[in-house]
Coordinates of N, CA and C and ligand atoms in Angstrom, one line a residue:
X888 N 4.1 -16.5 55.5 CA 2.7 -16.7 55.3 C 1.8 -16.0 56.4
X889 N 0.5 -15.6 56.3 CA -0.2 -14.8 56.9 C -0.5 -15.7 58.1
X890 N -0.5 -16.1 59.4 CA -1.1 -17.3 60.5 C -2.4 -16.2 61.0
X891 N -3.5 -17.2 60.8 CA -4.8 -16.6 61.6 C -4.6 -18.3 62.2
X892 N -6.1 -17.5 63.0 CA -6.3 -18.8 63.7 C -7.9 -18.2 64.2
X893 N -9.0 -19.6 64.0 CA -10.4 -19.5 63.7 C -10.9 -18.9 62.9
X894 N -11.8 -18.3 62.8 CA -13.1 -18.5 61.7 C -12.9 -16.4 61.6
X895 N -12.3 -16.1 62.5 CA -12.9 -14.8 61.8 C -12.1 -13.9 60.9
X896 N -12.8 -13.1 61.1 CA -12.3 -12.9 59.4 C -11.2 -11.5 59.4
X897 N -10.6 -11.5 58.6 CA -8.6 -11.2 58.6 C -9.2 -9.1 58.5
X898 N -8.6 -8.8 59.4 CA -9.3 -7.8 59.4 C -7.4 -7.2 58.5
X899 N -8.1 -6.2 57.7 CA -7.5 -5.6 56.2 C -7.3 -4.6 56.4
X900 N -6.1 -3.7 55.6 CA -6.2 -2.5 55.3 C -5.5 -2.0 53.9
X901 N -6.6 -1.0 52.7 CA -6.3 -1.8 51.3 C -6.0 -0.6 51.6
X902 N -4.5 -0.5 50.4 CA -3.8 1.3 50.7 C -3.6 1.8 48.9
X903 N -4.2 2.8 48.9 CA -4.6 3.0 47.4 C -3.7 4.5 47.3
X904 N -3.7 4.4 46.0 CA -3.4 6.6 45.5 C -4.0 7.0 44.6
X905 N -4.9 6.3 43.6 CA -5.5 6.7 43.0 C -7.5 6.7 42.8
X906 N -7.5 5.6 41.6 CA -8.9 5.5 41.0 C -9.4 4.4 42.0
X907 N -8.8 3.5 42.5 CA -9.4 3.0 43.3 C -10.6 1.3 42.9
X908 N -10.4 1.2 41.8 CA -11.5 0.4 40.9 C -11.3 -0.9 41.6
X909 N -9.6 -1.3 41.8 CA -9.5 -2.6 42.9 C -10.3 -2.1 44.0
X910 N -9.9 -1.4 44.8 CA -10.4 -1.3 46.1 C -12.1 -1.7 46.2
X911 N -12.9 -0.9 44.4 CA -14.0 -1.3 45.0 C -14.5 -2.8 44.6
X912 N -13.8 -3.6 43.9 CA -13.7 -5.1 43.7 C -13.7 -5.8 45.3
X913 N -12.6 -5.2 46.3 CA -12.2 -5.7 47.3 C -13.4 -5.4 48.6
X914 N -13.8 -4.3 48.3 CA -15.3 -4.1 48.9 C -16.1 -4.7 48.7
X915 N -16.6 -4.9 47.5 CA -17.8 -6.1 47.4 C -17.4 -7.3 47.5
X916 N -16.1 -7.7 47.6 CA -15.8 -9.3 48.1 C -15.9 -9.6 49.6
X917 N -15.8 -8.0 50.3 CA -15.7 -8.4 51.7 C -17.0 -8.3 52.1
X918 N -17.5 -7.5 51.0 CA -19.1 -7.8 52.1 C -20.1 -9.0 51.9
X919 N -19.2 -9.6 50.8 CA -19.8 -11.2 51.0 C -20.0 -12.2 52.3
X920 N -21.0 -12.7 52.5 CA -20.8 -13.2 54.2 C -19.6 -14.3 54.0
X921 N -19.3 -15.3 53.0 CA -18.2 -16.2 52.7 C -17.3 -15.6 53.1
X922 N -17.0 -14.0 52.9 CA -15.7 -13.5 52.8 C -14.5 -13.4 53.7
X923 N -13.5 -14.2 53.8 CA -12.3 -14.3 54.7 C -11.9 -12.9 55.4
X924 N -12.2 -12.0 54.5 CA -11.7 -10.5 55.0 C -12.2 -9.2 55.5
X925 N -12.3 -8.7 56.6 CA -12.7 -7.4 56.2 C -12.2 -6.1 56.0
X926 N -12.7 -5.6 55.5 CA -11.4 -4.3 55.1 C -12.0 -3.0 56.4
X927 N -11.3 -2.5 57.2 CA -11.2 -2.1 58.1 C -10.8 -0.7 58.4
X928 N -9.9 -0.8 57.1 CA -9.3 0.9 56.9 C -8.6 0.9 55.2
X929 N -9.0 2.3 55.0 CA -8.1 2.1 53.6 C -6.9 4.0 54.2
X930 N -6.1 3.2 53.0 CA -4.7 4.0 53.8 C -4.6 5.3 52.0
X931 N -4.5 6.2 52.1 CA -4.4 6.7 50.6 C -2.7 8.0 50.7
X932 N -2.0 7.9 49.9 CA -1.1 8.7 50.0 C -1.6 10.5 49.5
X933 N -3.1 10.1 49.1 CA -2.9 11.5 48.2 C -5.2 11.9 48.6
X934 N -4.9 13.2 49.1 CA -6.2 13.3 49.4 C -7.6 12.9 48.7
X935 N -7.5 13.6 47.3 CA -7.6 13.7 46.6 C -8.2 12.5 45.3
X936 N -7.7 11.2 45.8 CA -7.9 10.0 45.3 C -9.4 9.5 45.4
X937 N -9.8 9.6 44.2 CA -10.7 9.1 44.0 C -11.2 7.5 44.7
X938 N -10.4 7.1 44.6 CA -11.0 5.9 45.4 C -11.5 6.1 47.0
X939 N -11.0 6.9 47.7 CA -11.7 7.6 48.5 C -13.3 7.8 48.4
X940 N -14.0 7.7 47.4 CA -15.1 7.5 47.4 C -15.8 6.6 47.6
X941 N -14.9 5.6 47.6 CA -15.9 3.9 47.8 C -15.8 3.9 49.4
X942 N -14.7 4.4 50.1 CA -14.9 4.4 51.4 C -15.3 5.3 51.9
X943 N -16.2 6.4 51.2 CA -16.9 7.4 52.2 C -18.6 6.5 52.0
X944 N -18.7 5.3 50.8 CA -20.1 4.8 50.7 C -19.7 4.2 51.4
X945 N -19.0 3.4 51.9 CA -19.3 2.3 52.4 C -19.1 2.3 54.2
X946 N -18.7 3.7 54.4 CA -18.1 3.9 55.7 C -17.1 3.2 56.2
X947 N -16.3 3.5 55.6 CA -14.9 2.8 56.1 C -13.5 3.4 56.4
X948 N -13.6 3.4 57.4 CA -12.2 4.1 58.3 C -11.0 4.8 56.8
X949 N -10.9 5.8 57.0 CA -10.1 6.0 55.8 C -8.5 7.0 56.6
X950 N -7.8 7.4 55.9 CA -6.6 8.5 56.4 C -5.5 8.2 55.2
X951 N -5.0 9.6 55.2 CA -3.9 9.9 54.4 C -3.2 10.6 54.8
X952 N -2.0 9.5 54.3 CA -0.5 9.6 54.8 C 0.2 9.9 53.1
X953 N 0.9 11.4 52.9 CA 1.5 11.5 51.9 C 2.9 11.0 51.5
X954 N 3.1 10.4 52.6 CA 5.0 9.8 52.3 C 6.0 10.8 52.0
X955 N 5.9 11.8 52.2 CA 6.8 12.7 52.0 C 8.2 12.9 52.9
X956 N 7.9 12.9 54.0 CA 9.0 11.7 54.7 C 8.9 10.8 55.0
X957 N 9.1 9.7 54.7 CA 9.1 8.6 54.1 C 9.2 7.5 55.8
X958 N 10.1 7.8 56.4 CA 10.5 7.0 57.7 C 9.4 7.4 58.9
X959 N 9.2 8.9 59.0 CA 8.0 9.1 60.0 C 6.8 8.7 59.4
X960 N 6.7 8.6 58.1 CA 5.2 8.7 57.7 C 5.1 6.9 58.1
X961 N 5.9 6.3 57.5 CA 5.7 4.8 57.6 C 6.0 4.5 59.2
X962 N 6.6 4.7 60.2 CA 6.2 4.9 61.3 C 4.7 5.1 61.9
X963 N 4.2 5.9 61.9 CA 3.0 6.3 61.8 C 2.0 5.6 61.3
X964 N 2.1 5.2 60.0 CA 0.7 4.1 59.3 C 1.3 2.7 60.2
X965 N 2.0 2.4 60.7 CA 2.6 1.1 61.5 C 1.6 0.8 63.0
X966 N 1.8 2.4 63.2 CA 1.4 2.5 64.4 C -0.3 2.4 64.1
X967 N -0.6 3.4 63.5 CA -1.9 3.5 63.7 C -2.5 1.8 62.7
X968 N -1.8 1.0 62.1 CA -2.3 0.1 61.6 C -2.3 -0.9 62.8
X969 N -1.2 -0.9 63.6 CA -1.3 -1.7 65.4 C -2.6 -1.4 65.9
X970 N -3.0 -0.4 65.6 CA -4.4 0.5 66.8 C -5.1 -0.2 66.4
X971 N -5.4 -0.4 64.7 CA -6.6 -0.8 64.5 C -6.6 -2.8 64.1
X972 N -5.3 -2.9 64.7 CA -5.7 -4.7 64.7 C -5.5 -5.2 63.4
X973 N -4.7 -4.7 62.4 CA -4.6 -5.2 61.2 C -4.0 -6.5 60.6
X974 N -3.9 -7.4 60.4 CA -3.2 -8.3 60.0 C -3.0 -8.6 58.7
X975 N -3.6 -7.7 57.8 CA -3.3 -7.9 56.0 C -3.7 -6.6 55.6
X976 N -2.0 -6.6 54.7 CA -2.2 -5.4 53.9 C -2.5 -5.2 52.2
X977 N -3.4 -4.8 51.7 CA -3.7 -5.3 50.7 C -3.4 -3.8 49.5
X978 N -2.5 -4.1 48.6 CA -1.9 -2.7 47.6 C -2.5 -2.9 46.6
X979 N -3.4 -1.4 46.6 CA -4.2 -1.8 44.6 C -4.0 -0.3 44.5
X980 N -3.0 -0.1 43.6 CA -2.8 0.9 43.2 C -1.7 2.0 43.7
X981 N -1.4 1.5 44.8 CA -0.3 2.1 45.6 C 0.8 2.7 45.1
X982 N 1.0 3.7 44.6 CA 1.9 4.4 43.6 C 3.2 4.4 45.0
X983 N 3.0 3.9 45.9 CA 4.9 4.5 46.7 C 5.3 3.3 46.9
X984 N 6.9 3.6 47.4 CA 7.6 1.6 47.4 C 7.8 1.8 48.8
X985 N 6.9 0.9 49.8 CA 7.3 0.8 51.1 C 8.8 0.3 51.6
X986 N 9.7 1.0 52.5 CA 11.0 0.4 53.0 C 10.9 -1.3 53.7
X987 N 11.9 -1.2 53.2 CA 12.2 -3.3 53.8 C 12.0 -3.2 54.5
X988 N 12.3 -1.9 55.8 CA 12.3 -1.8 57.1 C 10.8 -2.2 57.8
X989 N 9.8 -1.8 56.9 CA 8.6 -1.6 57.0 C 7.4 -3.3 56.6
X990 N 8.2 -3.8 55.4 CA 8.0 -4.9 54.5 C 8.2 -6.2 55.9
X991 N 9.2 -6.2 56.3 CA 9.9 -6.8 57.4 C 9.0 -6.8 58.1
X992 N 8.4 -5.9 58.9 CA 7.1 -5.5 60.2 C 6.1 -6.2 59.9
X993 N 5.6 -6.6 58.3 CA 4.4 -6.9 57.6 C 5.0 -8.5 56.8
X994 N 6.0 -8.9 57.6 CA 6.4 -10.1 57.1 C 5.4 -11.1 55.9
X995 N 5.2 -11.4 54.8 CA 4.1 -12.2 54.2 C 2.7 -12.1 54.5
X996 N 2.8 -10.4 55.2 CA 1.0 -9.9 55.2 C 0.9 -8.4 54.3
X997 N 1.8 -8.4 53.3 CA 1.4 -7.5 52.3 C 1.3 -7.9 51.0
X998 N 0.1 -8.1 50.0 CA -0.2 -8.3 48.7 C -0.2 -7.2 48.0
X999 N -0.2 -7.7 46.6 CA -0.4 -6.2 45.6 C -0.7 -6.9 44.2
X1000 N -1.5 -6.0 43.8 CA -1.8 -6.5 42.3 C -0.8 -5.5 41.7
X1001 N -0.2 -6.6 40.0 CA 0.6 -6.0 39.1 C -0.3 -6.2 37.9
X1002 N 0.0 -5.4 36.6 CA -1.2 -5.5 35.6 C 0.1 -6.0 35.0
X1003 N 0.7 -7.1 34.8 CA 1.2 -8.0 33.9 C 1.7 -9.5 34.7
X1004 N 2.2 -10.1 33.6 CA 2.7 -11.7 33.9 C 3.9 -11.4 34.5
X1005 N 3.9 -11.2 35.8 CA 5.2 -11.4 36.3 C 5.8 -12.4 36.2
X1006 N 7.1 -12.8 36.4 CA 8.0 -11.2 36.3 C 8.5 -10.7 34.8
X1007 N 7.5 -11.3 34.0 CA 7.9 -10.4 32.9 C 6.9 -8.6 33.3
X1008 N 7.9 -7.7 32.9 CA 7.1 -6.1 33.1 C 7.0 -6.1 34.2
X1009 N 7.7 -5.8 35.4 CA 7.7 -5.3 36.6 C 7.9 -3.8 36.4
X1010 N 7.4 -3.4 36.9 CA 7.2 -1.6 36.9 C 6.3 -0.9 36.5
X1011 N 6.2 0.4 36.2 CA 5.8 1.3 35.3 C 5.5 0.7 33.9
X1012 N 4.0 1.9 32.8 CA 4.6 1.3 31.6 C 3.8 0.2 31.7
X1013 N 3.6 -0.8 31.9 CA 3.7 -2.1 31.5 C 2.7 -2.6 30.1
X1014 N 1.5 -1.9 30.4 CA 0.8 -2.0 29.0 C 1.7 -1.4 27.7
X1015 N 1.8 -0.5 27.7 CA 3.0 0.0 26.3 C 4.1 -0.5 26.1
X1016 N 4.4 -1.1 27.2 CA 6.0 -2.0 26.5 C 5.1 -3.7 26.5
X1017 N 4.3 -3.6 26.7 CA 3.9 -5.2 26.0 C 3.4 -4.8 24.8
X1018 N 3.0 -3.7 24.3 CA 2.3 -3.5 23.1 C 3.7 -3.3 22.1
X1019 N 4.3 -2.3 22.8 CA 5.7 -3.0 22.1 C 6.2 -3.7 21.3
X1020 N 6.4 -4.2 22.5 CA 7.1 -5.5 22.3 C 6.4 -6.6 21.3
X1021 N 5.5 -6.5 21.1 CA 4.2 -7.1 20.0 C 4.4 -9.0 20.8
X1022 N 3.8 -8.3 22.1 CA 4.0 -10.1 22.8 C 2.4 -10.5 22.4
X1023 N 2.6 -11.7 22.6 CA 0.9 -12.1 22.2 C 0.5 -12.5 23.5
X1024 N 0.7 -12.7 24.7 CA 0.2 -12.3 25.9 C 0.2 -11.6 27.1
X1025 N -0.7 -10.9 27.9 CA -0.3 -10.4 29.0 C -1.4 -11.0 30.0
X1026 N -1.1 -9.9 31.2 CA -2.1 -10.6 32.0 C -2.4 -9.8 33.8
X1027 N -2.8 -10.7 34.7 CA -1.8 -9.8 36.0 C -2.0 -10.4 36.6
X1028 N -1.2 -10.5 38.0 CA -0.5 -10.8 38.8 C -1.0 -10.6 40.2
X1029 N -1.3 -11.6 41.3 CA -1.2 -11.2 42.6 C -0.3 -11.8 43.5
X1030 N 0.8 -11.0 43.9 CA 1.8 -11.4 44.9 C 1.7 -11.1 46.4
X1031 N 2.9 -11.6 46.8 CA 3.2 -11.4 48.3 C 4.4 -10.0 48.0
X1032 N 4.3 -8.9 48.9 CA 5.4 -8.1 48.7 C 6.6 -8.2 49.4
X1033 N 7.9 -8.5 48.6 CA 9.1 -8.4 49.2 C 9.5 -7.1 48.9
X1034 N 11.0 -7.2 49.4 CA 11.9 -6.2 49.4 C 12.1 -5.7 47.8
X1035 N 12.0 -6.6 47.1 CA 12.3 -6.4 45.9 C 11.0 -6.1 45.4
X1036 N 11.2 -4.9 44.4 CA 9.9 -4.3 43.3 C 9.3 -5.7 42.6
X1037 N 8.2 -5.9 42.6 CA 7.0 -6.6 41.8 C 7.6 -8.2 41.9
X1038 N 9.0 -8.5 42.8 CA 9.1 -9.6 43.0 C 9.0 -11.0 43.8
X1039 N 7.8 -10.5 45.0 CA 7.5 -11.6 46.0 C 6.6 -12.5 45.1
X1040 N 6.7 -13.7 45.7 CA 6.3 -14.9 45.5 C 4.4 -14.7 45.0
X1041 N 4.3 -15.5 43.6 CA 2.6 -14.8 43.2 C 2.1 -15.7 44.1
X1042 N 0.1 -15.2 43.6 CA 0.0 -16.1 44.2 C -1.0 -17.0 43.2
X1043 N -1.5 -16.1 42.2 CA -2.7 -16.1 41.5 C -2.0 -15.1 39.8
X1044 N -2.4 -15.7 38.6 CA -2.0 -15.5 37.7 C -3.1 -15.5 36.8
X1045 N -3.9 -13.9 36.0 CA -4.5 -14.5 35.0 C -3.5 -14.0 33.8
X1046 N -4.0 -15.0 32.8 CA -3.5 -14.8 31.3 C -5.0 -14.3 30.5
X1047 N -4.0 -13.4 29.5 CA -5.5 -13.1 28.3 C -4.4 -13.2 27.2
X1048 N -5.0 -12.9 25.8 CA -4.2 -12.4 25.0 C -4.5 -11.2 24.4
X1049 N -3.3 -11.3 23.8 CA -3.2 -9.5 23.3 C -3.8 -9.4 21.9
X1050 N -4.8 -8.4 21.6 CA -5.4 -8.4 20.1 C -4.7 -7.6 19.2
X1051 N -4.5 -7.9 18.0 CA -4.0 -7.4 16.6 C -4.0 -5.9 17.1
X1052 N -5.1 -5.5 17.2 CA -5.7 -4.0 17.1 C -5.3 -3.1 18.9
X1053 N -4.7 -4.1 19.7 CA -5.3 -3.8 20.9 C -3.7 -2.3 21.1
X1054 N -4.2 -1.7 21.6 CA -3.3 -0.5 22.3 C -3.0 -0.5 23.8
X1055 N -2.2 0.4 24.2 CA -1.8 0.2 25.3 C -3.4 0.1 26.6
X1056 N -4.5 1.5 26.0 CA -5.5 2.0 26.9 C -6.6 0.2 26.3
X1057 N -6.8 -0.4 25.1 CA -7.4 -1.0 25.2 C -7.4 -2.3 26.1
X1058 N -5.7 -2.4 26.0 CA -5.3 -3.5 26.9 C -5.6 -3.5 28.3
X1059 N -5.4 -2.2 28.6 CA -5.6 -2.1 30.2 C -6.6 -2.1 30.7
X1060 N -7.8 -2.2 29.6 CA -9.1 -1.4 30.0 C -9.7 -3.2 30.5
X1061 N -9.1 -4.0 29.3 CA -9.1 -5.6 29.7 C -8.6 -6.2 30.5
X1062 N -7.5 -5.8 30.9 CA -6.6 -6.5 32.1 C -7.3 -6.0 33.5
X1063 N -7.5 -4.9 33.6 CA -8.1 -3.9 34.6 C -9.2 -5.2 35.1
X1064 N -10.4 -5.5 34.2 CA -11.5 -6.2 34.1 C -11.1 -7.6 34.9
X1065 N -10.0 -8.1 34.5 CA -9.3 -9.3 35.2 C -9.0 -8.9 36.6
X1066 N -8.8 -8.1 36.9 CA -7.7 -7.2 37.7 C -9.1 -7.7 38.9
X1067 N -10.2 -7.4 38.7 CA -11.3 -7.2 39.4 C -11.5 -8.4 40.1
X1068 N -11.8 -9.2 39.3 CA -11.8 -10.9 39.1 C -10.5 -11.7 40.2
X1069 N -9.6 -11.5 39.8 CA -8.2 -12.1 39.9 C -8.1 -12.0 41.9
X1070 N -8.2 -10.5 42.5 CA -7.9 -9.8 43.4 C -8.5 -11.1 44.7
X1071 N -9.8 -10.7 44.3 CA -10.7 -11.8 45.4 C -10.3 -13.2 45.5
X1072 N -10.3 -13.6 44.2 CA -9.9 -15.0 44.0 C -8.7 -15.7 44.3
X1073 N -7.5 -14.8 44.4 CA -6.2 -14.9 45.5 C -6.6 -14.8 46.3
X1074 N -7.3 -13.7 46.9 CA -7.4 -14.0 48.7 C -8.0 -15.4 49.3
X1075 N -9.6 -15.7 48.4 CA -9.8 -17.0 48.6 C -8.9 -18.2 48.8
X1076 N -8.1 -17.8 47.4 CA -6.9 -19.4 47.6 C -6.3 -19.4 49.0
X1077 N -5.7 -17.8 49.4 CA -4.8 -17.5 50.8 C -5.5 -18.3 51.8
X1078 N -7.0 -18.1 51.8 CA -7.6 -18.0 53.0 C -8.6 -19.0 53.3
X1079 N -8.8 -19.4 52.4 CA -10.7 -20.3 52.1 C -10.0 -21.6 52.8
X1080 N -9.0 -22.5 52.6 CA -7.8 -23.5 52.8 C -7.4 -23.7 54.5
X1081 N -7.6 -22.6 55.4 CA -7.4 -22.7 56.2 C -7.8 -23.4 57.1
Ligands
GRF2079 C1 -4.1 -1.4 38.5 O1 -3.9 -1.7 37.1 C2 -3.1 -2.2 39.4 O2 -2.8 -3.4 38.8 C3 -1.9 -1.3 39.4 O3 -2.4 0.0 39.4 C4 -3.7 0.0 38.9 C5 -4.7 0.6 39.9 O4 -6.0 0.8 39.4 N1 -1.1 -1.7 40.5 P1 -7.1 1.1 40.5 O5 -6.7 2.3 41.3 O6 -7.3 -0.1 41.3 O7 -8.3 1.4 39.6

């Protein structure tokens, strides 16, 4: 579990690769004065990422590390996340799988959103094999990250259901919506309690 101690607030670093639409959910929650967190740096594996744009509005420490070797690069984001005082790592969208070696360093201070009901659909995919599979609900997920793919401890679950008509891009376009919702409202539970 994450140990703070006092009132201030959990200084963050949300590590994205793509569009970025969590991250900017995670931005307007921290600039709430309530808000337990502030986000402090965002980490991106790919220049190029769009979500990179929420942190050039909002001026926020940004850098990208491509993972390409994998043991210096995660060396390096370790280090430079030491510099900057981080104590929670927050994954919305993070397309690479961090080493245990690294998960271990960040013992129960790394989250991630998943767009389904874990642990049913861990992985890739996940809207098209629920459409599939013709399940009548999906939903998503906010965990703690272990060693294992999409399997640390949740913390926060929303359910929706799946419509007659719905496709894989419809579904996600609704889960996504949750996704927005869901992200903050875990951190609260983590943190508001303290
Ligand atoms: C989201 O659906 C998230 O659950 C998954 O990747 C997607 C990222 O979307 N892990 P965005 O980059 O936050 O818009």
């Amino acid at each position: 579990m994450v140990k703070l101690t006092g009132k201030t607030k959990v200084k963050t670093a949300v590590f994205i690769s793509g569009r970025g639409s969590n991250l900017k959910s995670l931005i307007k929650f921290a600039n709430l004065k309530k808000s337990p967190i502030q986000i402090k740096l965002i980490l991106s594996t790919n220049i190029r990422a769009k979500g990179l744009s929420f942190a050039r509005k909002h001026n926020i420490k940004y850098k990208t590390f491509k993972f390409e070797d994998k043991t210096r690069d995660e060396m390096n984001v370790l280090k430079y996340l030491n510099k900057n005082e981080i104590s929670l790592i927050c994954l919305a969208g993070f397309m690479k799988i961090l080493s245990i070696n690294f998960i271990k360093k960040f013992n129960g201070k790394i989250l991630n959103i998943h767009p389904s009901l874990l642990p049913k659909y861990k992985g890739l995919n996940t809207h098209q094999r629920v459409i599939k599979n013709k399940e009548k609900f999906s939903g998503c997920t906010v965990h703690f990250v272990n060693s294992r793919l999409d399997a640390g401890k949740i913390i926060m679950q929303k359910k929706i259901k799946v419509k007659k008509n719905d496709t894989a891009k419809s579904l996600a376009s609704r889960i996504l919506k949750q996704e927005h919702v869901l992200y903050p409202k875990a951190l609260g539970k983590l943190f508001f309690n303290r």
